[in-house]
Tab-separated table of C-alpha atoms and ligand atoms in Angstrom:
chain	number	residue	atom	x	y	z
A	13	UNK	CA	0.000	0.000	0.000
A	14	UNK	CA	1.254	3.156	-0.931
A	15	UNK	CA	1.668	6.333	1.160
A	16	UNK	CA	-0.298	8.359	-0.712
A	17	UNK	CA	-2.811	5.663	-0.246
A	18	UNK	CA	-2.375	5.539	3.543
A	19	UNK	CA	-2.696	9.434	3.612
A	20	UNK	CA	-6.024	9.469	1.934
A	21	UNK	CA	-7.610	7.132	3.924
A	22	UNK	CA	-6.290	8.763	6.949
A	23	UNK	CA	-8.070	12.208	5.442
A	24	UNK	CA	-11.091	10.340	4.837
A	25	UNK	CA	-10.874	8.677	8.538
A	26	UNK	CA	-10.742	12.000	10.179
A	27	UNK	CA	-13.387	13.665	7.936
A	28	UNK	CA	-16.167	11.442	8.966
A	29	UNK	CA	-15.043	11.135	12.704
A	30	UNK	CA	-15.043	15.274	12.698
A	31	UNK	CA	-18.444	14.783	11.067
A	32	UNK	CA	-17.299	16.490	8.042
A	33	UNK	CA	-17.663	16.377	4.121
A	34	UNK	CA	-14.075	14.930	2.856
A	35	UNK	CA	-13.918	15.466	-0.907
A	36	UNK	CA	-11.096	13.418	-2.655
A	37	UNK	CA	-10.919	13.146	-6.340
A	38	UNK	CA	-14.287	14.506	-7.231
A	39	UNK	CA	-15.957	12.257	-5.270
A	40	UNK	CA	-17.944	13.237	-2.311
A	41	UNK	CA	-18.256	11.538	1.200
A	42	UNK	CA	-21.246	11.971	3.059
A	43	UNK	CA	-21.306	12.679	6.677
A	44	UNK	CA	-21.466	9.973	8.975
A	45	UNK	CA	-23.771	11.916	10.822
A	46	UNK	CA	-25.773	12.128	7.932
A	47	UNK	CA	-26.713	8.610	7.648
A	48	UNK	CA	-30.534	8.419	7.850
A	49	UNK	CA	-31.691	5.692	10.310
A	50	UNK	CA	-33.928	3.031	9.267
A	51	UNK	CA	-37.706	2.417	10.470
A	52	UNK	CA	-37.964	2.282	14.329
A	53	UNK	CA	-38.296	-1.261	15.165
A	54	UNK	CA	-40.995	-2.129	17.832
A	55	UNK	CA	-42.033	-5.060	19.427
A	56	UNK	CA	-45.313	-5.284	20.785
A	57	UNK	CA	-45.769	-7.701	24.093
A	58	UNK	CA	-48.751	-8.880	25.618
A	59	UNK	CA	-49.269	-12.047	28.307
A	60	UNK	CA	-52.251	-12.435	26.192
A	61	UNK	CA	-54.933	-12.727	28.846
A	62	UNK	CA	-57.180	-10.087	27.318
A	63	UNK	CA	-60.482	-11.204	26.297
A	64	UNK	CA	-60.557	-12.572	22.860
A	65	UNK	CA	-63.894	-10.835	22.273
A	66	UNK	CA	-62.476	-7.118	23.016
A	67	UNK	CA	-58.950	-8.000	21.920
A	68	UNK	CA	-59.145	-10.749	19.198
A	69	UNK	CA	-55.356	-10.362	18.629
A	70	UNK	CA	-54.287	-8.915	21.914
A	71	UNK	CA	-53.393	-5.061	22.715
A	72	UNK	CA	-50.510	-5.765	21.289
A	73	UNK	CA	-52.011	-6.784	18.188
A	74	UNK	CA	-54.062	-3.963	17.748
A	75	UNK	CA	-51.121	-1.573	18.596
A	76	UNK	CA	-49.198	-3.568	15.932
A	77	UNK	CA	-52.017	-3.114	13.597
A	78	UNK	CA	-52.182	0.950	13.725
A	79	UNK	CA	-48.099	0.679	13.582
A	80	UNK	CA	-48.054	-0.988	10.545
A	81	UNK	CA	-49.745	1.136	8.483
A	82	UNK	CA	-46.827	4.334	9.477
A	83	UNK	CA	-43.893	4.120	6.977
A	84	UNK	CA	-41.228	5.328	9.799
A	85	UNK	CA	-42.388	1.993	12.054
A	86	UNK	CA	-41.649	-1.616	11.666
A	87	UNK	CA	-43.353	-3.991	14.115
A	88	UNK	CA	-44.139	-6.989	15.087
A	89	UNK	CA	-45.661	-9.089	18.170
A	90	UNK	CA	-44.994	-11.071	20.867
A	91	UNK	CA	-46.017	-13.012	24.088
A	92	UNK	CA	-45.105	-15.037	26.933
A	93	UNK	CA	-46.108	-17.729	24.953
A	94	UNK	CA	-43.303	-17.563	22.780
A	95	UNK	CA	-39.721	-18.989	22.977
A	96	UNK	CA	-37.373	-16.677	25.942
A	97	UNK	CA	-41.106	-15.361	26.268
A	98	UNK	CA	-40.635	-13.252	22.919
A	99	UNK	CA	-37.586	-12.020	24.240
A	100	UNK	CA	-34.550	-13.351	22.846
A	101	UNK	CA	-31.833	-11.982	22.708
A	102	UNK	CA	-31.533	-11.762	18.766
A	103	UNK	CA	-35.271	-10.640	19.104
A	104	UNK	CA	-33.950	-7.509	21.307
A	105	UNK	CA	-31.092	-7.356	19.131
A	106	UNK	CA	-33.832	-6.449	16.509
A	107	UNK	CA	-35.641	-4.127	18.586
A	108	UNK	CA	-35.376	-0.382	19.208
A	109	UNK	CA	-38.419	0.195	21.254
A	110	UNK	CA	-40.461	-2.632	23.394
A	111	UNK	CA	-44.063	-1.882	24.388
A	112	UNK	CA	-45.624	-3.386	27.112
A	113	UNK	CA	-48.554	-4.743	28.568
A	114	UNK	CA	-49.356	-7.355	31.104
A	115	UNK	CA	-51.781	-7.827	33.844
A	116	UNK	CA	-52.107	-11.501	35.524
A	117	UNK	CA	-49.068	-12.670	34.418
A	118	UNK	CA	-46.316	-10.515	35.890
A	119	UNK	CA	-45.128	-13.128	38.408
A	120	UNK	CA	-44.029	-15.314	35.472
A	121	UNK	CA	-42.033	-13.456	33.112
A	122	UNK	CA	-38.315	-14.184	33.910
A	123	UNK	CA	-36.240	-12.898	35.823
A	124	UNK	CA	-33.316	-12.990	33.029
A	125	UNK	CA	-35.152	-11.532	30.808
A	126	UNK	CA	-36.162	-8.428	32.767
A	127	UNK	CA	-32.401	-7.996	33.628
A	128	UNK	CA	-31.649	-8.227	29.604
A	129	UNK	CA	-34.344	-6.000	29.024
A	130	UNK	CA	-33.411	-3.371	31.893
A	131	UNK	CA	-29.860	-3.580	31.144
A	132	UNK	CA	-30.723	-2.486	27.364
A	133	UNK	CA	-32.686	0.317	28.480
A	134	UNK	CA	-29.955	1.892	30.948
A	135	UNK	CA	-27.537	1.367	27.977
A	136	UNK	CA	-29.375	3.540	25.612
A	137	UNK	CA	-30.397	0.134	23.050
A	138	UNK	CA	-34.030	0.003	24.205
A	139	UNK	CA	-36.483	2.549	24.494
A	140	UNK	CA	-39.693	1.022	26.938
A	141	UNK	CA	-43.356	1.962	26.572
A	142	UNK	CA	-45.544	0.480	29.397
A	143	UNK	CA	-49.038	0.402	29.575
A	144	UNK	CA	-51.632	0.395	32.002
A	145	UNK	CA	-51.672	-2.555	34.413
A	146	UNK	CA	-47.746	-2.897	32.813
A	147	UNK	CA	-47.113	-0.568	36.186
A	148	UNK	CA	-46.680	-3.695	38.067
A	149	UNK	CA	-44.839	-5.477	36.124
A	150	UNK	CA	-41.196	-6.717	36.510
A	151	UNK	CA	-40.321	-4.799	33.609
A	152	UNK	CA	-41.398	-1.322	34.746
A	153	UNK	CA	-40.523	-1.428	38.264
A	154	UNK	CA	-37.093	-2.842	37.701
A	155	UNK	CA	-36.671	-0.133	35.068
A	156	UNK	CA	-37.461	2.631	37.418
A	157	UNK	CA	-36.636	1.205	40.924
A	158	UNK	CA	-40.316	1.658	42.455
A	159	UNK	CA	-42.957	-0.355	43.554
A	160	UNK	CA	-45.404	1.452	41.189
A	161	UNK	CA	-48.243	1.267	43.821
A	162	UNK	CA	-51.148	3.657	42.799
A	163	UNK	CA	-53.796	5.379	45.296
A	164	UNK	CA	-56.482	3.275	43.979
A	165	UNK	CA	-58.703	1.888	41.315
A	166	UNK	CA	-62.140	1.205	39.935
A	167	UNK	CA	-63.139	-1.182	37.161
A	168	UNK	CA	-66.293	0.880	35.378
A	169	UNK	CA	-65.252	4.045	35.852
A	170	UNK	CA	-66.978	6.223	32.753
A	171	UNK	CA	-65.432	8.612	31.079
A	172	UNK	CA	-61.963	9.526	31.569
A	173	UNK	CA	-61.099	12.800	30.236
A	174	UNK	CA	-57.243	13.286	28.977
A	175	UNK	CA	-56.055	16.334	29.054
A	176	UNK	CA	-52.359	17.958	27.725
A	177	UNK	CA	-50.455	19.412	29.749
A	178	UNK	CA	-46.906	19.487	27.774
A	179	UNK	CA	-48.674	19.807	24.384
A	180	UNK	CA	-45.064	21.158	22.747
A	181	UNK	CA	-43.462	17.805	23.926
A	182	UNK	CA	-43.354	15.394	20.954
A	183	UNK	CA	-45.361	12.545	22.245
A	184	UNK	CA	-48.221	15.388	22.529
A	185	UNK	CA	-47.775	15.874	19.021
A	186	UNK	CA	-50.972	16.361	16.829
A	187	UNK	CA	-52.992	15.225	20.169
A	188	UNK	CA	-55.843	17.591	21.285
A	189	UNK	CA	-57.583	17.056	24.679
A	190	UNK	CA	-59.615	13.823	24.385
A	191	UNK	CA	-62.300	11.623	26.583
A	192	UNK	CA	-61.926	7.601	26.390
A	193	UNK	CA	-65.841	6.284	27.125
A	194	UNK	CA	-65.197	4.151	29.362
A	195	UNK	CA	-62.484	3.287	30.870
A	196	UNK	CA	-61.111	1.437	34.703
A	197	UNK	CA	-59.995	4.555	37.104
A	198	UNK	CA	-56.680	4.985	38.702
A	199	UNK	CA	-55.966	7.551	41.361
A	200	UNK	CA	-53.023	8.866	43.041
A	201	UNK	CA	-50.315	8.484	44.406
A	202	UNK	CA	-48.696	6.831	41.704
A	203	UNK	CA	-45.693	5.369	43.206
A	204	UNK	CA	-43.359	6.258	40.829
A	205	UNK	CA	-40.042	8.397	40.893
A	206	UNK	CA	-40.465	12.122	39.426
A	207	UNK	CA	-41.406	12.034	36.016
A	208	UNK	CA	-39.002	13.717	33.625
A	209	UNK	CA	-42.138	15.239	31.664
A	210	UNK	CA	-46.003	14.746	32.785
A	211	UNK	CA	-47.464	14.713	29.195
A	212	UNK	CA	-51.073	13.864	30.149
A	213	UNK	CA	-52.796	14.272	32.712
A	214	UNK	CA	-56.345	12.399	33.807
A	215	UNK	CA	-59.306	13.153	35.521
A	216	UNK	CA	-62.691	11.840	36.272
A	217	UNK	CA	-66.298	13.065	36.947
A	218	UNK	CA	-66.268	11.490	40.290
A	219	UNK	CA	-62.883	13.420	40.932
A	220	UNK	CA	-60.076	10.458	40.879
A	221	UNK	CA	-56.758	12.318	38.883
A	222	UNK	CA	-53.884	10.592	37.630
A	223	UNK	CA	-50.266	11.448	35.872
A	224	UNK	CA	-51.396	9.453	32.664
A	225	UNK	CA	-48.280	10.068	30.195
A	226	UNK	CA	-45.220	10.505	31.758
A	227	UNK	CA	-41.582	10.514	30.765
A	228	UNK	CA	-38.611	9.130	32.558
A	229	UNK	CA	-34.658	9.012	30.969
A	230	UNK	CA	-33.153	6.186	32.989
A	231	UNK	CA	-29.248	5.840	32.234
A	232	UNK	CA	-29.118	6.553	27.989
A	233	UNK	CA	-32.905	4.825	27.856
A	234	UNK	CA	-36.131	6.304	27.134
A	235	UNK	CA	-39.449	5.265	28.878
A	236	UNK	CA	-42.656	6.235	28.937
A	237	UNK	CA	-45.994	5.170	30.791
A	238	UNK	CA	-49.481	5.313	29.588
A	239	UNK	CA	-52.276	4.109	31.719
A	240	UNK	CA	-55.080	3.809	29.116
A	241	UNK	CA	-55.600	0.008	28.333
A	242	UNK	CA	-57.832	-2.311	30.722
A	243	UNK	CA	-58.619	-5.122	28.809
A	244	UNK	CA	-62.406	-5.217	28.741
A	245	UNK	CA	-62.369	-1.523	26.954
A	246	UNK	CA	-61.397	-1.419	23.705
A	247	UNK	CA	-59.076	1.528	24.617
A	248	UNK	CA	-56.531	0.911	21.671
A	249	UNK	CA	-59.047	0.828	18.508
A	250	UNK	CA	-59.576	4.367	19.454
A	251	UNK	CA	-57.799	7.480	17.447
A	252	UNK	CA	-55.855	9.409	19.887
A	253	UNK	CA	-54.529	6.491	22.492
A	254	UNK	CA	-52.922	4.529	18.819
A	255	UNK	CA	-51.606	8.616	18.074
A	256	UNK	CA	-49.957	8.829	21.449
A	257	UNK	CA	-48.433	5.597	21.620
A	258	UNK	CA	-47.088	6.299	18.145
A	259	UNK	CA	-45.584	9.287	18.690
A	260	UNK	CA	-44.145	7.773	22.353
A	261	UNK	CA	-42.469	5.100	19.996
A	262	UNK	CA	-40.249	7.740	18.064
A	263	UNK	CA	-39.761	9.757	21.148
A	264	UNK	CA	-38.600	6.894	23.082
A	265	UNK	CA	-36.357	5.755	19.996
A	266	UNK	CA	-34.705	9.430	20.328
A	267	UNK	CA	-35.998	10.081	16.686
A	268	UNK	CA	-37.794	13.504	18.020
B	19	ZN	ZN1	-56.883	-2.752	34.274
């Protein structure tokens, strides 16, 4: 190899680590910054206990279903059911953002695969969306160190009105204040540490309140909770709960 040879790529080398356009015989680099990312990939978990009459392919099916049809998301689905309980390690290999949800099932997801899971989120690999009853789940309170107790809860609960309160954050994008018919209550305390951002916030006639959307960085990771999702309403084939958990996938894959 010649020097001249050895000089060039040494020109080109510290071009792209400077971020930099290196031009070298015409021919234009582009800057390694510049490299657009591919689709976000998400994986959508369920135990799959949810009634096969509200949730014929699980919440995470029909999260999966409004994900597929965004050009910027690839997805696909998994449950305990599955080998490593849908969590292999190739599978989190090939996986930028995990969604959660489980309910009766928490005791039995294992114990190595919460540790692979949490480890990937404190390294900055895995962004983590949980949902609803996910706040007692290994996953969640591993990932944020609480017990994620809440103040209380009532199945049949009406209405719960959602309301913005960080509307310029970009999980908030496109989202206007919304109600969910009918939904199961859950009132403060929610036993969780301070959130980074409080995105949306509940309420109901009868008075219960609740942090709904909130925003934790733990280590390089991105989480967020949403508590919309009991699994006798058929929370997630409505507009604005699909919007929000799409935009929380992007956020929490540090693409906005
Ligand atoms: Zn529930």
């Amino acid at each position: 190899m010649t020097s001249v040879l050895l000089a060039r790529r040494e020109f080109l080398r510290r071009s792209l680590l400077a971020g930099g356009t290196a031009t070298v015989a015409g021919s234009r680099m582009p800057q390694a910054s510049a490299v657009a990312p591919g689709p976000v990939r998400v994986l959508c978990w369920s135990e799959r206990t949810e009634p096969t009459e509200v949730y014929p392919e699980g919440i995470s099916g029909a999260i999966a279903r409004h994900l597929d049809t965004l050009p910027e998301v690839t997805v696909r689905t998994a449950s305990i059911q599955d080998p490593d309980q849908g969590l292999a390690p190739s599978v989190l290999d090939a996986t930028d953002v995990l969604v959660w949800w489980g309910h009766k099932k928490h005791k039995d997801v294992l114990l190595d695969r919460v540790a692979d899971v949490v480890s990937r989120v404190r390294g900055g690999q895995l962004g983590f969306i949980g949902l609803h009853s996910a706040h007692w789940s290994k996953m969640f309170k591993s990932i944020l160190e609480c017990t994620g107790n809440l103040g209380g809860w009532r199945h049949g609960a009406g209405p719960e009105h959602m309301k913005v309160v960080a509307p310029s954050h970009p999980i908030a994008r496109g989202i206007s204040d919304f109600t969910i018919p009918e939904t199961e209550m859950y009132n403060e305390p929610f036993d969780v540490p301070p959130p980074e951002k409080v995105v949306l916030f509940s309420y109901w006639a009868t008075g219960e309140q609740f942090r709904s959307g909130c925003t934790w960085t733990v280590g390089k990771g991105r989480v967020f909770y949403f508590r919309p999702g009991h699994e006798t309403d058929p929370v997630y084939f409505h507009k604005e709960p699909l919007q929000v958990v799409a935009n929380a996938v992007q956020w929490c894959a540090h693409r906005t």
